[in-house]
XYZ file of C-alpha atoms in Angstrom:
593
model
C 128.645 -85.033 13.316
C 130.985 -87.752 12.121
C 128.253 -90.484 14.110
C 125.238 -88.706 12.458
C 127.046 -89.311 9.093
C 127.721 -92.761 9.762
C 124.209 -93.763 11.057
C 122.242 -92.032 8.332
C 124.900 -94.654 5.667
C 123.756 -97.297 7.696
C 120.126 -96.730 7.427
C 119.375 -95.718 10.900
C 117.134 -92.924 12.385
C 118.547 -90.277 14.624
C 115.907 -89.745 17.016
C 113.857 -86.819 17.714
C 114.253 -84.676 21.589
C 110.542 -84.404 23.410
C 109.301 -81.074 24.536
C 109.496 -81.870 27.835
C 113.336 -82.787 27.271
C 114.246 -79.916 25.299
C 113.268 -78.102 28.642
C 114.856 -80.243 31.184
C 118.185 -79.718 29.139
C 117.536 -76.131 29.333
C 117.550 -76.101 33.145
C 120.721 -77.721 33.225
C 122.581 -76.937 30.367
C 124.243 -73.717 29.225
C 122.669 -71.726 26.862
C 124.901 -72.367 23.932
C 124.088 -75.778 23.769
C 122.708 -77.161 20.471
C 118.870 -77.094 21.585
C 118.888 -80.776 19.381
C 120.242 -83.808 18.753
C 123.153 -84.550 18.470
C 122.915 -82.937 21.900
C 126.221 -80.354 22.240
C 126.464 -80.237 25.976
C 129.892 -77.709 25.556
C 132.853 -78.429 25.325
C 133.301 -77.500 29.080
C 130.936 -79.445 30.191
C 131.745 -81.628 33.707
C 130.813 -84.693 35.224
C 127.709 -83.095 36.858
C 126.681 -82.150 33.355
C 127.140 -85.372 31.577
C 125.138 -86.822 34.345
C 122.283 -84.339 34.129
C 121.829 -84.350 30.701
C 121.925 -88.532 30.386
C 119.227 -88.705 33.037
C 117.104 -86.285 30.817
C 117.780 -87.930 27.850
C 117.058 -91.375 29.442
C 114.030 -90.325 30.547
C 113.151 -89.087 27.032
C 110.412 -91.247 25.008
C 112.097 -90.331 21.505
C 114.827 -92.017 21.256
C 115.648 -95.877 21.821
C 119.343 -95.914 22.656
C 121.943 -93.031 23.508
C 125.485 -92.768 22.464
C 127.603 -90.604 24.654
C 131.260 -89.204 23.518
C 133.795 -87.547 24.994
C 136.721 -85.896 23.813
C 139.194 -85.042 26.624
C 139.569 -81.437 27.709
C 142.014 -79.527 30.071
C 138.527 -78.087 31.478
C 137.156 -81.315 32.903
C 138.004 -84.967 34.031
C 137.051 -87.380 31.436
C 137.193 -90.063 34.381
C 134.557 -87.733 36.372
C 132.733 -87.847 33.299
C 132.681 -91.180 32.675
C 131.896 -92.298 36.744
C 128.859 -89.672 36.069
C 127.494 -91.802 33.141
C 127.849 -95.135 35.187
C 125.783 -93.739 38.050
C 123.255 -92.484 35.396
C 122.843 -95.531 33.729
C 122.682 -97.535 36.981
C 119.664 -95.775 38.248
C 118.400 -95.479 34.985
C 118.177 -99.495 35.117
C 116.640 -99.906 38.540
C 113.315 -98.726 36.202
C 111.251 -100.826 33.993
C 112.785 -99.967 30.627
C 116.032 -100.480 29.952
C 117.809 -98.250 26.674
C 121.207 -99.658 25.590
C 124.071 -96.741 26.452
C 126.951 -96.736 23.934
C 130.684 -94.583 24.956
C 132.945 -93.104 22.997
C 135.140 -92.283 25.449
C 139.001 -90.772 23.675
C 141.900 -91.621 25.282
C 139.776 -93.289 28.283
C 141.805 -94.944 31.086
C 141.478 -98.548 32.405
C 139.321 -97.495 34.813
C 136.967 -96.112 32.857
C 136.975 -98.674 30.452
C 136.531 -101.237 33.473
C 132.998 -99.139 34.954
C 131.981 -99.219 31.535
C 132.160 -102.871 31.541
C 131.123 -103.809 34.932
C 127.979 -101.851 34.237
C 126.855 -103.034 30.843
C 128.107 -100.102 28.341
C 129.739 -100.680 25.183
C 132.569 -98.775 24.955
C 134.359 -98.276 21.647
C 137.316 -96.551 19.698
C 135.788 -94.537 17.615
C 132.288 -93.292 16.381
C 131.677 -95.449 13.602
C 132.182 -98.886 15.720
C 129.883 -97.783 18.023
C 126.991 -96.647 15.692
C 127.859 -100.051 13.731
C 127.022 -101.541 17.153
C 123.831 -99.971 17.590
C 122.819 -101.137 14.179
C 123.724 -104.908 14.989
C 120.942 -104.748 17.902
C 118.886 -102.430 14.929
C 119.144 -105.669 12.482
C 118.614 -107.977 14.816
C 115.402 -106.322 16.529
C 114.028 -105.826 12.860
C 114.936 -109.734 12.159
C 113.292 -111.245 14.707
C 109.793 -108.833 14.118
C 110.019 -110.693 10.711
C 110.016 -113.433 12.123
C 106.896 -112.982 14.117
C 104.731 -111.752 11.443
C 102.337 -113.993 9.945
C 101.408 -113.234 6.442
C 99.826 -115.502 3.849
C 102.022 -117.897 2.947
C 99.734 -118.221 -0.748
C 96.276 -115.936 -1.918
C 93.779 -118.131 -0.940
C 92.556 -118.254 -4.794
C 95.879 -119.254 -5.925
C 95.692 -123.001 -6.887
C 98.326 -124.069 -9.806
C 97.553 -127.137 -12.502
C 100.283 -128.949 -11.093
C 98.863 -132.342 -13.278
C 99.492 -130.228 -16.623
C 102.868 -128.370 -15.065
C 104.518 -132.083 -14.310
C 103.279 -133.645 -17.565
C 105.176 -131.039 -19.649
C 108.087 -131.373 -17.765
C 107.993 -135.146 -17.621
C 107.707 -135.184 -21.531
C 110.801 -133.201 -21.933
C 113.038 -135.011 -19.583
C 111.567 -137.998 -21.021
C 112.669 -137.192 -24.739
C 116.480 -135.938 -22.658
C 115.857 -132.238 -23.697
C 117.333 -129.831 -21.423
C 115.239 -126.632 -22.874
C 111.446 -126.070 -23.044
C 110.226 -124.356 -26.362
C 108.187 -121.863 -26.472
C 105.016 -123.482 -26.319
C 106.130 -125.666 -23.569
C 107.264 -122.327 -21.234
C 104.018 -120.600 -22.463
C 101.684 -123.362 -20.789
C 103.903 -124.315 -17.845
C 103.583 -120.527 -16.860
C 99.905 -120.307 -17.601
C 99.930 -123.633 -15.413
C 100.823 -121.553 -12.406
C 98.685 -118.799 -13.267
C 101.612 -116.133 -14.381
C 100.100 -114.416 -17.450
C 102.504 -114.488 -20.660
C 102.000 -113.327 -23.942
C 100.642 -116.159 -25.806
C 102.531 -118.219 -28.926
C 101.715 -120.217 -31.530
C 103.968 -123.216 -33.320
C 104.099 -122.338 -37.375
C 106.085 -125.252 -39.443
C 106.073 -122.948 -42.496
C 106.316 -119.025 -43.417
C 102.221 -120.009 -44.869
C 101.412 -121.359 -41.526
C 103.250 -118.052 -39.812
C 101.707 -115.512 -41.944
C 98.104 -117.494 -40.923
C 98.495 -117.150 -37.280
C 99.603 -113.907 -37.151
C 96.498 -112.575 -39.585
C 93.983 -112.600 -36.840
C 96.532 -110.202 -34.642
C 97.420 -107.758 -37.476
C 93.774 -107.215 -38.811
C 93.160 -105.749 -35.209
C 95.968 -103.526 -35.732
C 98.628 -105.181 -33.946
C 102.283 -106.317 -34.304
C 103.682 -109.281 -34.236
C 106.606 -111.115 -33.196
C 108.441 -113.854 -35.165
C 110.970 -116.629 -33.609
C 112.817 -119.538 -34.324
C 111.771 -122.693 -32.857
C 114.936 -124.903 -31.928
C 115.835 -127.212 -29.024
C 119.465 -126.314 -30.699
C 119.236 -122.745 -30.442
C 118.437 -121.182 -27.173
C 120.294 -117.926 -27.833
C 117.701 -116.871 -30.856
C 119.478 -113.402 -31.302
C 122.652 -114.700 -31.921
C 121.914 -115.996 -35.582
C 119.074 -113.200 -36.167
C 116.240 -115.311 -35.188
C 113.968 -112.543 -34.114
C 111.815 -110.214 -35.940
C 109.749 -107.745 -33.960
C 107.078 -105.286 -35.048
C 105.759 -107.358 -38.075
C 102.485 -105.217 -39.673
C 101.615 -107.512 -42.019
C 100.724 -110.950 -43.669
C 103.138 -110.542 -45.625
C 106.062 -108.987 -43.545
C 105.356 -112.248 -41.559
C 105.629 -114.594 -44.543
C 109.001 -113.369 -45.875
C 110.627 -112.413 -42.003
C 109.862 -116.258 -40.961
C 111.300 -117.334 -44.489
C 114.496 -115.471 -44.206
C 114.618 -117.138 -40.612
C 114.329 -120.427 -41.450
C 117.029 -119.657 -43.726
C 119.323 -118.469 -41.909
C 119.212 -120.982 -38.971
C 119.918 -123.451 -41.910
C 122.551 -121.897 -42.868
C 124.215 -121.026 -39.375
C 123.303 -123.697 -37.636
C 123.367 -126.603 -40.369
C 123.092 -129.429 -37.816
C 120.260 -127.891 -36.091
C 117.222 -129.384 -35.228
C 114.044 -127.021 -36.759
C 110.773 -127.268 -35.509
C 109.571 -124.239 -37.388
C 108.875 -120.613 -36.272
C 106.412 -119.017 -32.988
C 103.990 -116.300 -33.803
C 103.021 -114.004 -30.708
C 101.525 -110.516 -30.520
C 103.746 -107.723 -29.623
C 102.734 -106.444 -26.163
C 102.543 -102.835 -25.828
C 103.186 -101.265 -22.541
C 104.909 -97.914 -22.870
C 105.140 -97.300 -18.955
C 105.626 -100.943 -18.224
C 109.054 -101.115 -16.390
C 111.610 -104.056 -17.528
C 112.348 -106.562 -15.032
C 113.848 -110.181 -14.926
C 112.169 -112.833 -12.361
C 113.177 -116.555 -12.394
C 114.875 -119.376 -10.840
C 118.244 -120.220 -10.711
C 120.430 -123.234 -9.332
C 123.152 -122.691 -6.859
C 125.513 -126.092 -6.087
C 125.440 -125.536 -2.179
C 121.922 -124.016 -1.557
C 120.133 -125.231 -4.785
C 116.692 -123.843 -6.027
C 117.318 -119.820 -5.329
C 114.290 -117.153 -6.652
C 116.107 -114.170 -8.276
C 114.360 -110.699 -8.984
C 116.255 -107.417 -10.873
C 115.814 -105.175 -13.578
C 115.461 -106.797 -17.061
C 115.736 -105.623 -20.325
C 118.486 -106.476 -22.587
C 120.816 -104.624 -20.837
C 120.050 -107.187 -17.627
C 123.970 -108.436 -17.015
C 125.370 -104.859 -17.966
C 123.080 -104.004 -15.128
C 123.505 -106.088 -12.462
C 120.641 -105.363 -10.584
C 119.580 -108.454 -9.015
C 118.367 -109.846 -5.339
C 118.211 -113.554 -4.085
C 116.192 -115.502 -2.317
C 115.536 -119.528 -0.892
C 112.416 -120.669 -1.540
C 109.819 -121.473 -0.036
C 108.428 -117.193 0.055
C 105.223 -115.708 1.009
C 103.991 -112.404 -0.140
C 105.907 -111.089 2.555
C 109.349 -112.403 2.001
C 108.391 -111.441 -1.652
C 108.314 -107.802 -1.163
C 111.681 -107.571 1.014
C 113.555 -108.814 -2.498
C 111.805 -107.202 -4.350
C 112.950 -104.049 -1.475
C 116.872 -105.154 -2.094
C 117.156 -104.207 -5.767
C 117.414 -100.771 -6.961
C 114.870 -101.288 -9.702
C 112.231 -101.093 -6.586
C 112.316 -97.417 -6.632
C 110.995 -96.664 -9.894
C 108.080 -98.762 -9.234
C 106.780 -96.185 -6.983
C 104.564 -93.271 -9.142
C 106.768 -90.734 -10.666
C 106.178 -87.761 -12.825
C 103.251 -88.979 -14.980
C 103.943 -92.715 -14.617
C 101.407 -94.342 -12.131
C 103.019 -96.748 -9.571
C 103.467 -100.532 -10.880
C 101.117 -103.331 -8.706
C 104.121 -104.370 -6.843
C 101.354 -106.899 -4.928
C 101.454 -108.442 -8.951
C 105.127 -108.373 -9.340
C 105.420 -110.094 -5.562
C 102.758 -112.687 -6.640
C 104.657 -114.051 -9.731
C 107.811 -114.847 -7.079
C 106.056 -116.536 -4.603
C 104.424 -118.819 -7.737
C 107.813 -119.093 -8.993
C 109.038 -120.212 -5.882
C 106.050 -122.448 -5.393
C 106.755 -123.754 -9.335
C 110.495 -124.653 -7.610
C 108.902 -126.613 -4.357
C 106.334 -128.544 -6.988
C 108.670 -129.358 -9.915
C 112.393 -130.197 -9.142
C 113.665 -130.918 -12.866
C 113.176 -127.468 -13.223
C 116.786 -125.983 -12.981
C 116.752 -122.898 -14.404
C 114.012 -120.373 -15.183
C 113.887 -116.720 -16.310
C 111.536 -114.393 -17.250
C 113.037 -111.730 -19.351
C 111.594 -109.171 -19.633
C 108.628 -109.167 -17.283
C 106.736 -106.118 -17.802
C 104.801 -104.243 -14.348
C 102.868 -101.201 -14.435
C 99.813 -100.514 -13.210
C 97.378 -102.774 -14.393
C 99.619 -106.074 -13.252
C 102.485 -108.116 -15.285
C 103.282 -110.005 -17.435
C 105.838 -112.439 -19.361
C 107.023 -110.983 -22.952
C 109.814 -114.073 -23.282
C 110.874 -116.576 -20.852
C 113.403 -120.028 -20.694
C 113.135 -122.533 -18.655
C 115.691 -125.187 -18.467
C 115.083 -129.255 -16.815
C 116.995 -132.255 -15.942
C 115.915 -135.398 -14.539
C 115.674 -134.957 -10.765
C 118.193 -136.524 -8.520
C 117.680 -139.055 -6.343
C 116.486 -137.568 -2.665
C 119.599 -139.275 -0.634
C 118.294 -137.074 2.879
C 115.925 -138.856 5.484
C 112.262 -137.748 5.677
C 110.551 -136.417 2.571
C 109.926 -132.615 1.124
C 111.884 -130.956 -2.147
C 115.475 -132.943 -2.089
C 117.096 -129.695 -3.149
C 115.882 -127.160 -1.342
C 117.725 -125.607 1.779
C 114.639 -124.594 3.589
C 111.959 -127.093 3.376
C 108.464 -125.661 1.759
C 105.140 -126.485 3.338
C 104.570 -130.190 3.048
C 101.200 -130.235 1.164
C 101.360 -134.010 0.651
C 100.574 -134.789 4.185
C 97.176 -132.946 4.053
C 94.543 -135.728 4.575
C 90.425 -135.647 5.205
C 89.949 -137.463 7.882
C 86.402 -139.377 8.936
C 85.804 -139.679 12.535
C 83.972 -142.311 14.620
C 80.995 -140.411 14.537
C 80.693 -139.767 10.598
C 81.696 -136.613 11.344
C 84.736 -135.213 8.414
C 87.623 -133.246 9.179
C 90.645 -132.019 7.412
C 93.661 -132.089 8.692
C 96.839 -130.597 7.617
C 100.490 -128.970 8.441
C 100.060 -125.837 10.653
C 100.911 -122.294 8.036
C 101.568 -118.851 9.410
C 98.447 -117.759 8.898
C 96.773 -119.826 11.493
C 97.692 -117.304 14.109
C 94.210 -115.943 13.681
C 92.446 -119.893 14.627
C 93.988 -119.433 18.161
C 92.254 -117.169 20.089
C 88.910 -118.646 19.655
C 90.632 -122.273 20.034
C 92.270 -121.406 23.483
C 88.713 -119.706 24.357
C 87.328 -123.160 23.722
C 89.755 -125.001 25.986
C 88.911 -125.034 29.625
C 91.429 -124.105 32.252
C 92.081 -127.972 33.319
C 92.905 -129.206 29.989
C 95.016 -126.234 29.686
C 96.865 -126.749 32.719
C 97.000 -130.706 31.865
C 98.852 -129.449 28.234
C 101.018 -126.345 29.485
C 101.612 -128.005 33.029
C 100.593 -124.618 33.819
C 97.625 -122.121 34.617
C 97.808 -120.197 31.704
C 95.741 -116.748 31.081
C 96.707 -115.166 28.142
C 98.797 -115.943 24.871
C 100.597 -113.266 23.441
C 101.642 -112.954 19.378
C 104.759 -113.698 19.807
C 103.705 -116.821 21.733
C 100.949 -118.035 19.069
C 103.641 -116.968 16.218
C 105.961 -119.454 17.812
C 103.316 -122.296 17.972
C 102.203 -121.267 13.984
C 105.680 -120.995 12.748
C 107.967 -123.779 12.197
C 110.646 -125.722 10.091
C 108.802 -128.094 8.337
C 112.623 -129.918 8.301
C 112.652 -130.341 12.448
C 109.274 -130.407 13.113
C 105.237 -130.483 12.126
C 102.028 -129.537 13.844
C 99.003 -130.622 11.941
C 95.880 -128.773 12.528
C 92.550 -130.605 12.660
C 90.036 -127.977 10.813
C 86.465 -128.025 10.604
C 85.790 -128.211 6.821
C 82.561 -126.254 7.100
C 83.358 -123.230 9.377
C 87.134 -123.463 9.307
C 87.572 -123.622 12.963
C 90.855 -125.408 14.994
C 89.283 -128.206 16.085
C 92.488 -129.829 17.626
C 96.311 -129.445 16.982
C 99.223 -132.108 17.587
C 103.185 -131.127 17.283
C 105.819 -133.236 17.126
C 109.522 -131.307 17.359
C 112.935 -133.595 16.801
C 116.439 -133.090 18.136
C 118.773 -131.849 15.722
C 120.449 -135.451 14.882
C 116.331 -136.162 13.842
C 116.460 -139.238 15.830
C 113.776 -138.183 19.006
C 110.803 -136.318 18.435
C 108.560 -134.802 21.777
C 105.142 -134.553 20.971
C 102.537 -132.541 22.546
C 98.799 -132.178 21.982
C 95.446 -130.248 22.401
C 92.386 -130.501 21.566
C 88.881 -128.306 22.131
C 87.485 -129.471 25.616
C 83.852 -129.666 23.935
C 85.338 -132.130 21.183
C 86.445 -134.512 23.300
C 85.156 -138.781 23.012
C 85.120 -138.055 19.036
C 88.589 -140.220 18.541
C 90.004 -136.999 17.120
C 92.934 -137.246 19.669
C 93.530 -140.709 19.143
C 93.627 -139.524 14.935
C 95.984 -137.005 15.252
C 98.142 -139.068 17.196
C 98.334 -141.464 14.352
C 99.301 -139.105 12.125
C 101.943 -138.004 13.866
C 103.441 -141.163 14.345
C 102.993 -141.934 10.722
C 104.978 -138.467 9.906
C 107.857 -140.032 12.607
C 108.280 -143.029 10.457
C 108.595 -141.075 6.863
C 111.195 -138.904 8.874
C 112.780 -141.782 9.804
C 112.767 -140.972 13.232
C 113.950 -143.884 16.154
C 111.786 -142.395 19.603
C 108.999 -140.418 19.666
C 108.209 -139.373 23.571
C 106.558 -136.995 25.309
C 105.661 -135.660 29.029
C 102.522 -136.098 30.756
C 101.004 -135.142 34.227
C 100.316 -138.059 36.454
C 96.763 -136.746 36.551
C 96.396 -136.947 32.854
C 95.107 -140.254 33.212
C 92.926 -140.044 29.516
C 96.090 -139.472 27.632
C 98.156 -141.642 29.455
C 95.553 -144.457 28.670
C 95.779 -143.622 24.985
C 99.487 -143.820 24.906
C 99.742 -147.422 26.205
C 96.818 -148.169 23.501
C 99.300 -146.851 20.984
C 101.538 -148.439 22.261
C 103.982 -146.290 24.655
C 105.800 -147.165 27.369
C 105.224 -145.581 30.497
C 107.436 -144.876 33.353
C 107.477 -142.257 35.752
C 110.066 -139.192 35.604
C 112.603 -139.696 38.050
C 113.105 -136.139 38.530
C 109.124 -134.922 38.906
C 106.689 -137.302 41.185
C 104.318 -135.465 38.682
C 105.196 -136.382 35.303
C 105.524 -139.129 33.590
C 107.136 -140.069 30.432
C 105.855 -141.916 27.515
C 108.215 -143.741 25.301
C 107.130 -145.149 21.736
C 109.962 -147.124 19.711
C 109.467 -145.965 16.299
C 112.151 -147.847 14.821
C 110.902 -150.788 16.086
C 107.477 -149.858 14.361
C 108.870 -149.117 11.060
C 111.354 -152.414 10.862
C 108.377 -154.540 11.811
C 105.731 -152.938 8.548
């Protein structure tokens, strides 16, 4: 029971016992036993029966690993015992499928302990180290199906006014402000498509009480604010008036602000007040979503509950940029504010796909713009028509210079997809392509690309016959670090087909690079090949790479003849009559223009 306890803390799943097992145990097993899992064989209970019930349980379909314990009796031999679960195990792994076996095995002997070993079981102290055990290979197994899913790495519709986004942030480094104002944050946001409540700059109580006339003859409220690159904490010297009804509520609250930020803050720059409509949304839930800067790992996306009560709180999750809506969801998963954005009572679930859309932006904002040190969004309100921004900050600071080899954000710890290398491309023929880094997404281009690539050329690119190609395979072809390595796809601008695809992967010191390539058998002669080869070689050089090289059959006499065009070197492997190896001194290339 004390296992059962400690796997449900850890998040596991104790597994269900088949039909067909619950009978087999019944044939061999006395009738007191627990007829479920955990699976009470008696206290009593001998080798014969430890080894009867593990080959039934083994057998089972249910469950995906078994942990056996034994507590030492004057009844039985625990040695017996444990000999009896060796032998199980062992024929258990002549088979196909192979379940991990934990042991618990009290007081257990060297000899024991040594079977145990010699035949691949984990055998631990106590209960809890061995569940924790299970749960490593739990983690792990859930890690690495992460890591072979292939969502969207942005909505297809998404496409921010980065040209607007860098000229606002360019004017404020430029005048050596470190705070956006209001009006700045409100069309940066809008910039990146993340609706926010929308202000408007008054110089005067007259010119407040104006804009907020429209908003109150509707039936609104409004919202007044000081305006300060001096004064980011507005609260702090009563700078905020909320739930303004009238003209002339607005007048006299934007007065008596003006005021006071003369008076407490006397050397205080004042560009006047902000106007905005109060936004009513009484089953919107709080939340806080923004950026923030860490010194080792830099640009990090950060998601919690919000509210004024945010620090008190502390409900908060982290990420490294670059996310998709995948990676989106998972943080949003860590926090504890993610429960109540499921339906409850009468309160109709948030759109969580909204809430996961404004981080990936955010963390797109990060990739495009990297003055930007500091963002929040407080509060961001979700419920079930979408989201949006009551009050954000955003903080800049000139960016510093990108010391690291290659190009991509010079901050971030995991580099984002490379959108500047995406190029449309004219071939020989007329004929235009476009060409760009290989996404996630492409997993779904494959199929019909292999399908359009005849054996030989396969066999010429795998140096193999090859049949079929799995997910996990195409997931490891379509998913990359843009940091090591690039595979640019050749696309068919019309029908969005793969036309072609070349990679290029580097050693870890980033001086070598092996490149490999493929195109469509029925696209061959168009100089595609000889394109995408370029490109990659280009890519070398702004990674600073010294060698690109690569492996080619003997028989692959086309490629071979476009690598000495390009310039190669040739040379047969000295370990394979059947490959040859093709050398080109990038270095070289880059020193001489």
């Amino acid at each position: 029971m004390l296992a059962v306890d400690r796997l449900v803390d850890l998040g596991g799943t104790l597994a269900g016992v088949s039909p067909e097992t619950l009978a087999a145990l019944d044939s061999v097993l006395p009738p007191t036993w627990s007829k479920a899992n955990p699976v009470d064989i008696i206290g009593d209970a001998d080798a014969s029966r430890y080894g009867a019930a593990l080959e039934a349980l083994l057998a089972d379909p249910e469950n995906d690993a078994l942990l056996v314990m034994n507590v030492p009796t004057a009844m039985a031999s625990a040695a017996a015992a444990g000999e009896a679960v060796v032998e199980a195990v062992r024929r258990h792994r002549q088979g196909y499928r192979r379940k991990p076996v934990f042991a618990v095995w009290l007081g257990e002997d060297e000899a024991t302990r040594r079977a145990f070993q010699e035949t691949g079981v984990p055998s631990y102290a106590t209960e809890a180290e061995a569940v924790r055990g299970f749960m490593h290979l739990v983690r792990y197994k859930e890690a690495q199906r992460l890591l072979m899913e292939t969502p969207d790495s942005l909505p297809q519709d998404f496409s921010p006014d980065l040209a607007t986004a860098r000229a606002i942030v360019a004017g404020v480094v430029r005048e050596k402000r470190t705070w956006l104002d209001p009006i700045e944050t409100s069309r940066l946001l809008s910039a990146y498509d993340i609706p926010n409540a929308p202000v408007t700059l008054a110089r005067d109580p007259d010119e407040a009480a104006a804009a907020a006339a429209p908003i109150v003859a509707e039936g609104g409220t409004v919202a007044v604010k000081i305006l300060s690159p001096d004064i980011v904490h507005k609260s702090d010297i009563g700078g905020v008036r909320l739930d303004l009804t009238s003209e002339a509520a607005v007048r006299a609250a934007a007065a008596d602000i003006l005021d006071r930020a003369h008076r407490l803050k006397p050397g205080a720059r004042l560009a006047g007040v902000t106007v905005q409509p109060m936004v009513r949304r009484p089953k919107a839930r709080e939340l806080i979503a923004g950026l923030a800067d860490d010194p080792t790992f830099g640009p990090v996306v950060v998601f919690g509950r919000g509210g004024t009560a945010v620090e008190v709180i502390n409900d908060k999750s982290l990420a490294l940029p670059p996310l998709d809506m995948n990676l989106a969801r998972i943080l949003i998963g860590r926090t504890r504010v993610s429960r109540i954005l499921k339906a409850y009572r009468e309160v109709p679930a948030a759109d969580e796909r909204a809430i996961a859309l404004v981080l990936v932006k955010l963390a797109q904002l990060a990739a495009d713009l990297p003055e930007v040190r500091e963002l929040d969004i407080n509060p961001l309100l979700a419920d079930h028509t979408g989201v949006i921004a009551v009050d954000a900050r955003v903080a800049v600071a000139p960016a510093a210079p990108d010391r690291r080899r290659g190009s991509g954000h010079p901050r971030f710890a995991i580099r984002p997809y490379p959108k500047e290398w995406e190029r449309e491309m004219v071939l020989r023929t007329g004929r235009r392509v476009f060409v760009r880094p290989v996404r996630p997404e492409d997993e779904r281009l494959y199929p019909d690309f292999f399908a359009r690539v005849t054996e030989e050329d396969l066999r010429l690119r795998f140096f193999a016959p090859i049949r079929e190609f799995s997910h996990a395979f195409v997931a490891r072809l379509t998913q990359i670090d843009y940091s090591r390595a690039i595979a640019f796809v050749a696309l068919d601008p019309e029908t969005g087909e793969l036309m072609g695809v070349v990679r290029l992967h580097c050693d870890a010191n980033m001086d070598t690079g092996e490149y490999a390539i493929l195109m469509r058998s029925d696209l061959k002669g168009l100089g595609l090949g000889w394109d995408l080869m370029s490109l990659m070689i280009d890519w070398a050089k702004a990674e600073g790479l010294r060698v690109v090289e690569g492996q080619v059959l003997r028989d692959n006499t086309v490629m071979l003849d476009m690598c000495r065009k390009l310039g190669f070197a040739v040379r047969a492997d000295p370990g394979d009559h059947d490959i040859m190896i093709v050398t080109l001194p990038i270095a070289e290339l880059r020193d001489g223009g």
